[in-house]
PDB file of C-alpha atoms in Angstrom:
ATOM      1  CA  MET A   2      61.134 147.493 138.795  1.00 59.00           C
ATOM      2  CA  ALA A   3      61.212 150.001 135.923  1.00 64.00           C
ATOM      3  CA  GLN A   4      58.457 149.666 133.333  1.00 77.00           C
ATOM      4  CA  TYR A   5      60.288 151.533 130.560  1.00 78.00           C
ATOM      5  CA  ASP A   6      62.104 149.213 128.148  1.00 83.00           C
ATOM      6  CA  LYS A   7      63.717 150.871 125.122  1.00 85.00           C
ATOM      7  CA  ALA A   8      64.467 147.540 123.431  1.00 89.00           C
ATOM      8  CA  ASP A   9      60.786 146.573 123.646  1.00 90.00           C
ATOM      9  CA  LEU A  10      59.740 149.896 122.104  1.00 90.00           C
ATOM     10  CA  GLU A  11      62.246 149.427 119.255  1.00 92.00           C
ATOM     11  CA  ARG A  12      61.000 145.874 118.667  1.00 93.00           C
ATOM     12  CA  ARG A  13      57.358 146.964 118.575  1.00 92.00           C
ATOM     13  CA  MET A  14      58.073 149.870 116.220  1.00 92.00           C
ATOM     14  CA  ALA A  15      60.097 147.592 113.936  1.00 92.00           C
ATOM     15  CA  GLY A  16      57.112 145.219 113.955  1.00 92.00           C
ATOM     16  CA  ALA A  17      54.887 148.040 112.681  1.00 91.00           C
ATOM     17  CA  ILE A  18      57.300 148.646 109.789  1.00 91.00           C
ATOM     18  CA  GLU A  19      57.470 144.934 108.940  1.00 91.00           C
ATOM     19  CA  SER A  20      53.675 144.711 108.987  1.00 88.00           C
ATOM     20  CA  LEU A  21      53.462 147.710 106.663  1.00 88.00           C
ATOM     21  CA  LYS A  22      56.014 146.201 104.267  1.00 87.00           C
ATOM     22  CA  GLY A  23      53.979 142.984 104.167  1.00 82.00           C
ATOM     23  CA  ASP A  24      50.792 144.935 103.458  1.00 82.00           C
ATOM     24  CA  LEU A  25      52.480 146.976 100.736  1.00 83.00           C
ATOM     25  CA  ALA A  26      53.923 143.837  99.143  1.00 78.00           C
ATOM     26  CA  GLY A  27      50.351 142.609  98.770  1.00 72.00           C
ATOM     27  CA  LEU A  28      49.441 145.568  96.569  1.00 73.00           C
ATOM     28  CA  ARG A  29      49.866 144.553  92.978  1.00 65.00           C
ATOM     29  CA  THR A  30      51.648 146.450  90.293  1.00 62.00           C
ATOM     30  CA  GLY A  31      50.487 144.452  87.266  1.00 65.00           C
ATOM     31  CA  ARG A  32      52.448 141.236  87.840  1.00 69.00           C
ATOM     32  CA  ALA A  33      51.265 138.092  89.563  1.00 72.00           C
ATOM     33  CA  ASN A  34      52.717 137.837  93.048  1.00 75.00           C
ATOM     34  CA  VAL A  35      51.597 135.299  95.664  1.00 79.00           C
ATOM     35  CA  GLN A  36      51.910 137.986  98.369  1.00 77.00           C
ATOM     36  CA  LEU A  37      49.006 139.740  96.676  1.00 78.00           C
ATOM     37  CA  LEU A  38      46.647 137.387  98.528  1.00 81.00           C
ATOM     38  CA  ASP A  39      48.313 137.706 101.958  1.00 79.00           C
ATOM     39  CA  PRO A  40      45.648 140.091 103.340  1.00 79.00           C
ATOM     40  CA  VAL A  41      42.803 137.705 102.369  1.00 85.00           C
ATOM     41  CA  THR A  42      41.131 135.941 105.290  1.00 88.00           C
ATOM     42  CA  VAL A  43      38.599 133.173 104.758  1.00 90.00           C
ATOM     43  CA  GLU A  44      35.749 132.297 107.085  1.00 89.00           C
ATOM     44  CA  VAL A  45      35.894 128.494 107.409  1.00 87.00           C
ATOM     45  CA  TYR A  46      35.315 126.050 110.232  1.00 85.00           C
ATOM     46  CA  GLY A  47      33.688 128.825 112.273  1.00 85.00           C
ATOM     47  CA  ALA A  48      36.801 131.018 112.293  1.00 88.00           C
ATOM     48  CA  HIS A  49      38.597 133.577 110.125  1.00 89.00           C
ATOM     49  CA  MET A  50      41.809 132.077 108.749  1.00 88.00           C
ATOM     50  CA  PRO A  51      44.500 133.418 106.431  1.00 89.00           C
ATOM     51  CA  LEU A  52      44.145 132.070 102.897  1.00 85.00           C
ATOM     52  CA  GLY A  53      47.498 130.283 103.242  1.00 86.00           C
ATOM     53  CA  GLN A  54      46.006 128.022 105.937  1.00 88.00           C
ATOM     54  CA  VAL A  55      43.267 126.622 103.687  1.00 89.00           C
ATOM     55  CA  ALA A  56      44.904 126.656 100.241  1.00 90.00           C
ATOM     56  CA  THR A  57      48.163 126.758  98.309  1.00 90.00           C
ATOM     57  CA  VAL A  58      48.797 129.917  96.289  1.00 89.00           C
ATOM     58  CA  SER A  59      51.142 129.891  93.303  1.00 90.00           C
ATOM     59  CA  ALA A  60      51.956 132.055  90.295  1.00 86.00           C
ATOM     60  CA  PRO A  61      52.177 129.651  87.326  1.00 86.00           C
ATOM     61  CA  GLU A  62      52.273 132.517  84.787  1.00 84.00           C
ATOM     62  CA  PRO A  63      53.374 136.171  84.988  1.00 80.00           C
ATOM     63  CA  ARG A  64      49.747 137.387  84.861  1.00 82.00           C
ATOM     64  CA  MET A  65      47.940 134.521  86.611  1.00 87.00           C
ATOM     65  CA  LEU A  66      47.625 133.300  90.194  1.00 88.00           C
ATOM     66  CA  SER A  67      46.430 129.831  91.074  1.00 91.00           C
ATOM     67  CA  VAL A  68      44.782 128.951  94.392  1.00 90.00           C
ATOM     68  CA  GLN A  69      44.550 125.205  95.117  1.00 93.00           C
ATOM     69  CA  VAL A  70      41.963 124.761  97.909  1.00 90.00           C
ATOM     70  CA  TRP A  71      42.683 121.723 100.082  1.00 91.00           C
ATOM     71  CA  ASP A  72      39.102 120.963 101.202  1.00 88.00           C
ATOM     72  CA  LYS A  73      36.452 120.862  98.452  1.00 89.00           C
ATOM     73  CA  GLY A  74      33.888 122.353 100.856  1.00 88.00           C
ATOM     74  CA  ASN A  75      35.971 125.515 101.241  1.00 88.00           C
ATOM     75  CA  VAL A  76      36.036 126.487  97.553  1.00 89.00           C
ATOM     76  CA  GLY A  77      32.953 128.742  97.917  1.00 90.00           C
ATOM     77  CA  PRO A  78      34.189 130.612 101.004  1.00 90.00           C
ATOM     78  CA  VAL A  79      37.646 131.091  99.430  1.00 90.00           C
ATOM     79  CA  ASP A  80      36.060 132.436  96.222  1.00 90.00           C
ATOM     80  CA  LYS A  81      33.875 134.809  98.267  1.00 90.00           C
ATOM     81  CA  ALA A  82      36.812 135.995 100.400  1.00 89.00           C
ATOM     82  CA  ILE A  83      38.963 136.811  97.360  1.00 87.00           C
ATOM     83  CA  ARG A  84      36.132 138.694  95.650  1.00 86.00           C
ATOM     84  CA  SER A  85      35.316 140.719  98.770  1.00 85.00           C
ATOM     85  CA  ALA A  86      38.962 141.533  99.645  1.00 80.00           C
ATOM     86  CA  GLY A  87      38.904 144.666  97.468  1.00 73.00           C
ATOM     87  CA  LEU A  88      41.830 143.530  95.334  1.00 74.00           C
ATOM     88  CA  GLY A  89      39.953 143.786  92.041  1.00 74.00           C
ATOM     89  CA  LEU A  90      40.369 140.080  91.290  1.00 79.00           C
ATOM     90  CA  ASN A  91      37.639 137.776  89.960  1.00 85.00           C
ATOM     91  CA  PRO A  92      38.430 134.093  90.495  1.00 89.00           C
ATOM     92  CA  ILE A  93      37.544 131.486  87.897  1.00 88.00           C
ATOM     93  CA  VAL A  94      36.550 128.283  89.716  1.00 90.00           C
ATOM     94  CA  ASP A  95      37.839 125.051  88.185  1.00 89.00           C
ATOM     95  CA  GLY A  96      37.074 122.229  90.618  1.00 89.00           C
ATOM     96  CA  GLN A  97      39.216 122.808  93.700  1.00 88.00           C
ATOM     97  CA  THR A  98      41.434 125.288  91.863  1.00 91.00           C
ATOM     98  CA  LEU A  99      40.715 128.982  91.513  1.00 90.00           C
ATOM     99  CA  ARG A 100      42.473 130.812  88.711  1.00 92.00           C
ATOM    100  CA  LEU A 101      42.980 134.535  89.161  1.00 88.00           C
ATOM    101  CA  PRO A 102      43.880 136.427  85.978  1.00 87.00           C
ATOM    102  CA  ILE A 103      45.701 139.657  86.818  1.00 81.00           C
ATOM    103  CA  PRO A 104      44.072 142.401  84.733  1.00 76.00           C
ATOM    104  CA  ASP A 105      45.961 145.399  83.407  1.00 76.00           C
ATOM    105  CA  LEU A 106      45.960 148.278  85.842  1.00 75.00           C
ATOM    106  CA  THR A 107      43.802 151.192  84.768  1.00 79.00           C
ATOM    107  CA  GLU A 108      44.601 154.723  85.907  1.00 84.00           C
ATOM    108  CA  GLU A 109      41.564 154.615  88.194  1.00 83.00           C
ATOM    109  CA  ARG A 110      42.706 151.333  89.757  1.00 78.00           C
ATOM    110  CA  ARG A 111      46.222 152.690  90.209  1.00 83.00           C
ATOM    111  CA  LYS A 112      44.809 155.644  92.142  1.00 86.00           C
ATOM    112  CA  GLU A 113      42.725 153.288  94.321  1.00 82.00           C
ATOM    113  CA  LEU A 114      45.815 151.201  95.095  1.00 83.00           C
ATOM    114  CA  ALA A 115      47.813 154.341  95.912  1.00 86.00           C
ATOM    115  CA  LYS A 116      45.063 155.374  98.357  1.00 88.00           C
ATOM    116  CA  LEU A 117      45.163 151.914  99.903  1.00 86.00           C
ATOM    117  CA  ALA A 118      48.945 152.203 100.305  1.00 88.00           C
ATOM    118  CA  SER A 119      48.420 155.541 102.071  1.00 91.00           C
ATOM    119  CA  LYS A 120      45.828 153.940 104.335  1.00 90.00           C
ATOM    120  CA  TYR A 121      48.253 151.141 105.271  1.00 91.00           C
ATOM    121  CA  ALA A 122      50.965 153.721 105.994  1.00 93.00           C
ATOM    122  CA  GLU A 123      48.640 155.738 108.227  1.00 94.00           C
ATOM    123  CA  GLY A 124      47.759 152.575 110.152  1.00 93.00           C
ATOM    124  CA  ALA A 125      51.468 151.930 110.712  1.00 94.00           C
ATOM    125  CA  ARG A 126      51.994 155.540 111.858  1.00 95.00           C
ATOM    126  CA  VAL A 127      49.155 155.165 114.363  1.00 95.00           C
ATOM    127  CA  ALA A 128      50.672 151.912 115.663  1.00 94.00           C
ATOM    128  CA  VAL A 129      54.059 153.621 116.131  1.00 94.00           C
ATOM    129  CA  ARG A 130      52.454 156.562 117.927  1.00 95.00           C
ATOM    130  CA  ASN A 131      50.664 154.144 120.237  1.00 94.00           C
ATOM    131  CA  VAL A 132      54.000 152.504 121.071  1.00 93.00           C
ATOM    132  CA  ARG A 133      55.460 155.970 121.744  1.00 94.00           C
ATOM    133  CA  ARG A 134      52.544 156.771 124.058  1.00 94.00           C
ATOM    134  CA  ASP A 135      53.096 153.517 125.959  1.00 93.00           C
ATOM    135  CA  GLY A 136      56.784 154.365 126.362  1.00 91.00           C
ATOM    136  CA  MET A 137      56.015 157.872 127.612  1.00 92.00           C
ATOM    137  CA  ASP A 138      53.416 156.512 130.062  1.00 92.00           C
ATOM    138  CA  ASN A 139      55.949 153.980 131.383  1.00 91.00           C
ATOM    139  CA  LEU A 140      58.530 156.733 131.877  1.00 91.00           C
ATOM    140  CA  LYS A 141      56.031 158.846 133.828  1.00 91.00           C
ATOM    141  CA  ALA A 142      55.114 155.821 135.964  1.00 90.00           C
ATOM    142  CA  ASP A 143      58.791 155.128 136.672  1.00 90.00           C
ATOM    143  CA  GLU A 144      59.306 158.763 137.704  1.00 90.00           C
ATOM    144  CA  LYS A 145      56.227 158.652 139.930  1.00 90.00           C
ATOM    145  CA  LYS A 146      57.596 155.548 141.687  1.00 89.00           C
ATOM    146  CA  GLY A 147      60.885 157.368 142.219  1.00 88.00           C
ATOM    147  CA  GLU A 148      62.891 154.959 140.055  1.00 89.00           C
ATOM    148  CA  ILE A 149      64.121 157.716 137.739  1.00 89.00           C
ATOM    149  CA  SER A 150      64.577 161.472 138.119  1.00 90.00           C
ATOM    150  CA  GLU A 151      62.648 164.121 136.191  1.00 90.00           C
ATOM    151  CA  ASP A 152      65.772 164.969 134.170  1.00 92.00           C
ATOM    152  CA  GLU A 153      66.297 161.319 133.262  1.00 92.00           C
ATOM    153  CA  ARG A 154      62.622 160.995 132.252  1.00 90.00           C
ATOM    154  CA  LYS A 155      62.904 164.042 129.983  1.00 92.00           C
ATOM    155  CA  ARG A 156      66.125 162.716 128.426  1.00 94.00           C
ATOM    156  CA  LYS A 157      64.537 159.327 127.748  1.00 91.00           C
ATOM    157  CA  GLU A 158      61.365 160.973 126.379  1.00 93.00           C
ATOM    158  CA  THR A 159      63.593 162.803 123.887  1.00 94.00           C
ATOM    159  CA  GLU A 160      65.152 159.444 122.897  1.00 93.00           C
ATOM    160  CA  VAL A 161      61.687 157.914 122.416  1.00 93.00           C
ATOM    161  CA  GLN A 162      60.604 160.880 120.285  1.00 94.00           C
ATOM    162  CA  LYS A 163      63.742 160.629 118.109  1.00 94.00           C
ATOM    163  CA  LEU A 164      63.128 156.898 117.642  1.00 93.00           C
ATOM    164  CA  THR A 165      59.499 157.595 116.738  1.00 94.00           C
ATOM    165  CA  ASP A 166      60.463 160.280 114.217  1.00 95.00           C
ATOM    166  CA  SER A 167      63.003 157.930 112.619  1.00 94.00           C
ATOM    167  CA  VAL A 168      60.508 155.071 112.295  1.00 94.00           C
ATOM    168  CA  ILE A 169      57.798 157.348 110.891  1.00 95.00           C
ATOM    169  CA  ALA A 170      60.310 158.640 108.314  1.00 95.00           C
ATOM    170  CA  ASP A 171      60.959 155.002 107.299  1.00 94.00           C
ATOM    171  CA  ILE A 172      57.200 154.424 107.004  1.00 94.00           C
ATOM    172  CA  ASP A 173      56.798 157.532 104.848  1.00 94.00           C
ATOM    173  CA  ALA A 174      59.679 156.446 102.597  1.00 93.00           C
ATOM    174  CA  ALA A 175      58.237 152.935 102.144  1.00 91.00           C
ATOM    175  CA  ALA A 176      54.781 154.330 101.351  1.00 91.00           C
ATOM    176  CA  ALA A 177      56.146 156.919  98.901  1.00 91.00           C
ATOM    177  CA  SER A 178      58.200 154.258  97.133  1.00 89.00           C
ATOM    178  CA  LYS A 179      55.188 151.957  96.760  1.00 88.00           C
ATOM    179  CA  GLU A 180      52.941 154.797  95.547  1.00 87.00           C
ATOM    180  CA  LYS A 181      55.569 155.734  92.958  1.00 87.00           C
ATOM    181  CA  GLU A 182      55.763 152.080  91.847  1.00 83.00           C
ATOM    182  CA  ILE A 183      51.964 151.788  91.612  1.00 81.00           C
ATOM    183  CA  LEU A 184      51.456 155.038  89.737  1.00 81.00           C
ATOM    184  CA  GLY A 185      54.331 154.204  87.376  1.00 75.00           C
ATOM    185  CA  ARG A 186      56.203 157.458  87.914  1.00 61.00           C
TER     186      ARG A 186
END
């Protein structure tokens, strides 16, 4: 049975783009957005959990986020996780609620966020290249087994490369758009 599956490669590459878009949505541009806290993971109950599994996040005001922690014992770990997430937010603890004022973005902070967007984009590019490598390896294995000819392998490798180039162009466009948004240009 052939190992190469173009639909699987397309699905995995699309997953890398969706992951990148989620990461980029978490980068703030001066307004409160609940997706800002998506990358935060909290160490509770002996495991790392996404913030959304231990608290409710809302944006009651344009420049304020509110995190309602469900278990009173998890307020400290949630506070620590938000502070150490590198988002530049300092929670104000009020019982089981953490208030997160969104400060104005300084030029220095904008540059840091633009670098972070570039880092996310590079991670997505690496993921796509890994998917491409898997596809190429599967094609070579199929040829070795005699399931496809050398010409067919080369034709399909060209298809995989075109798909990869297209997805990387989408990644670059998404990253450039977010950097432009962050830097206010």
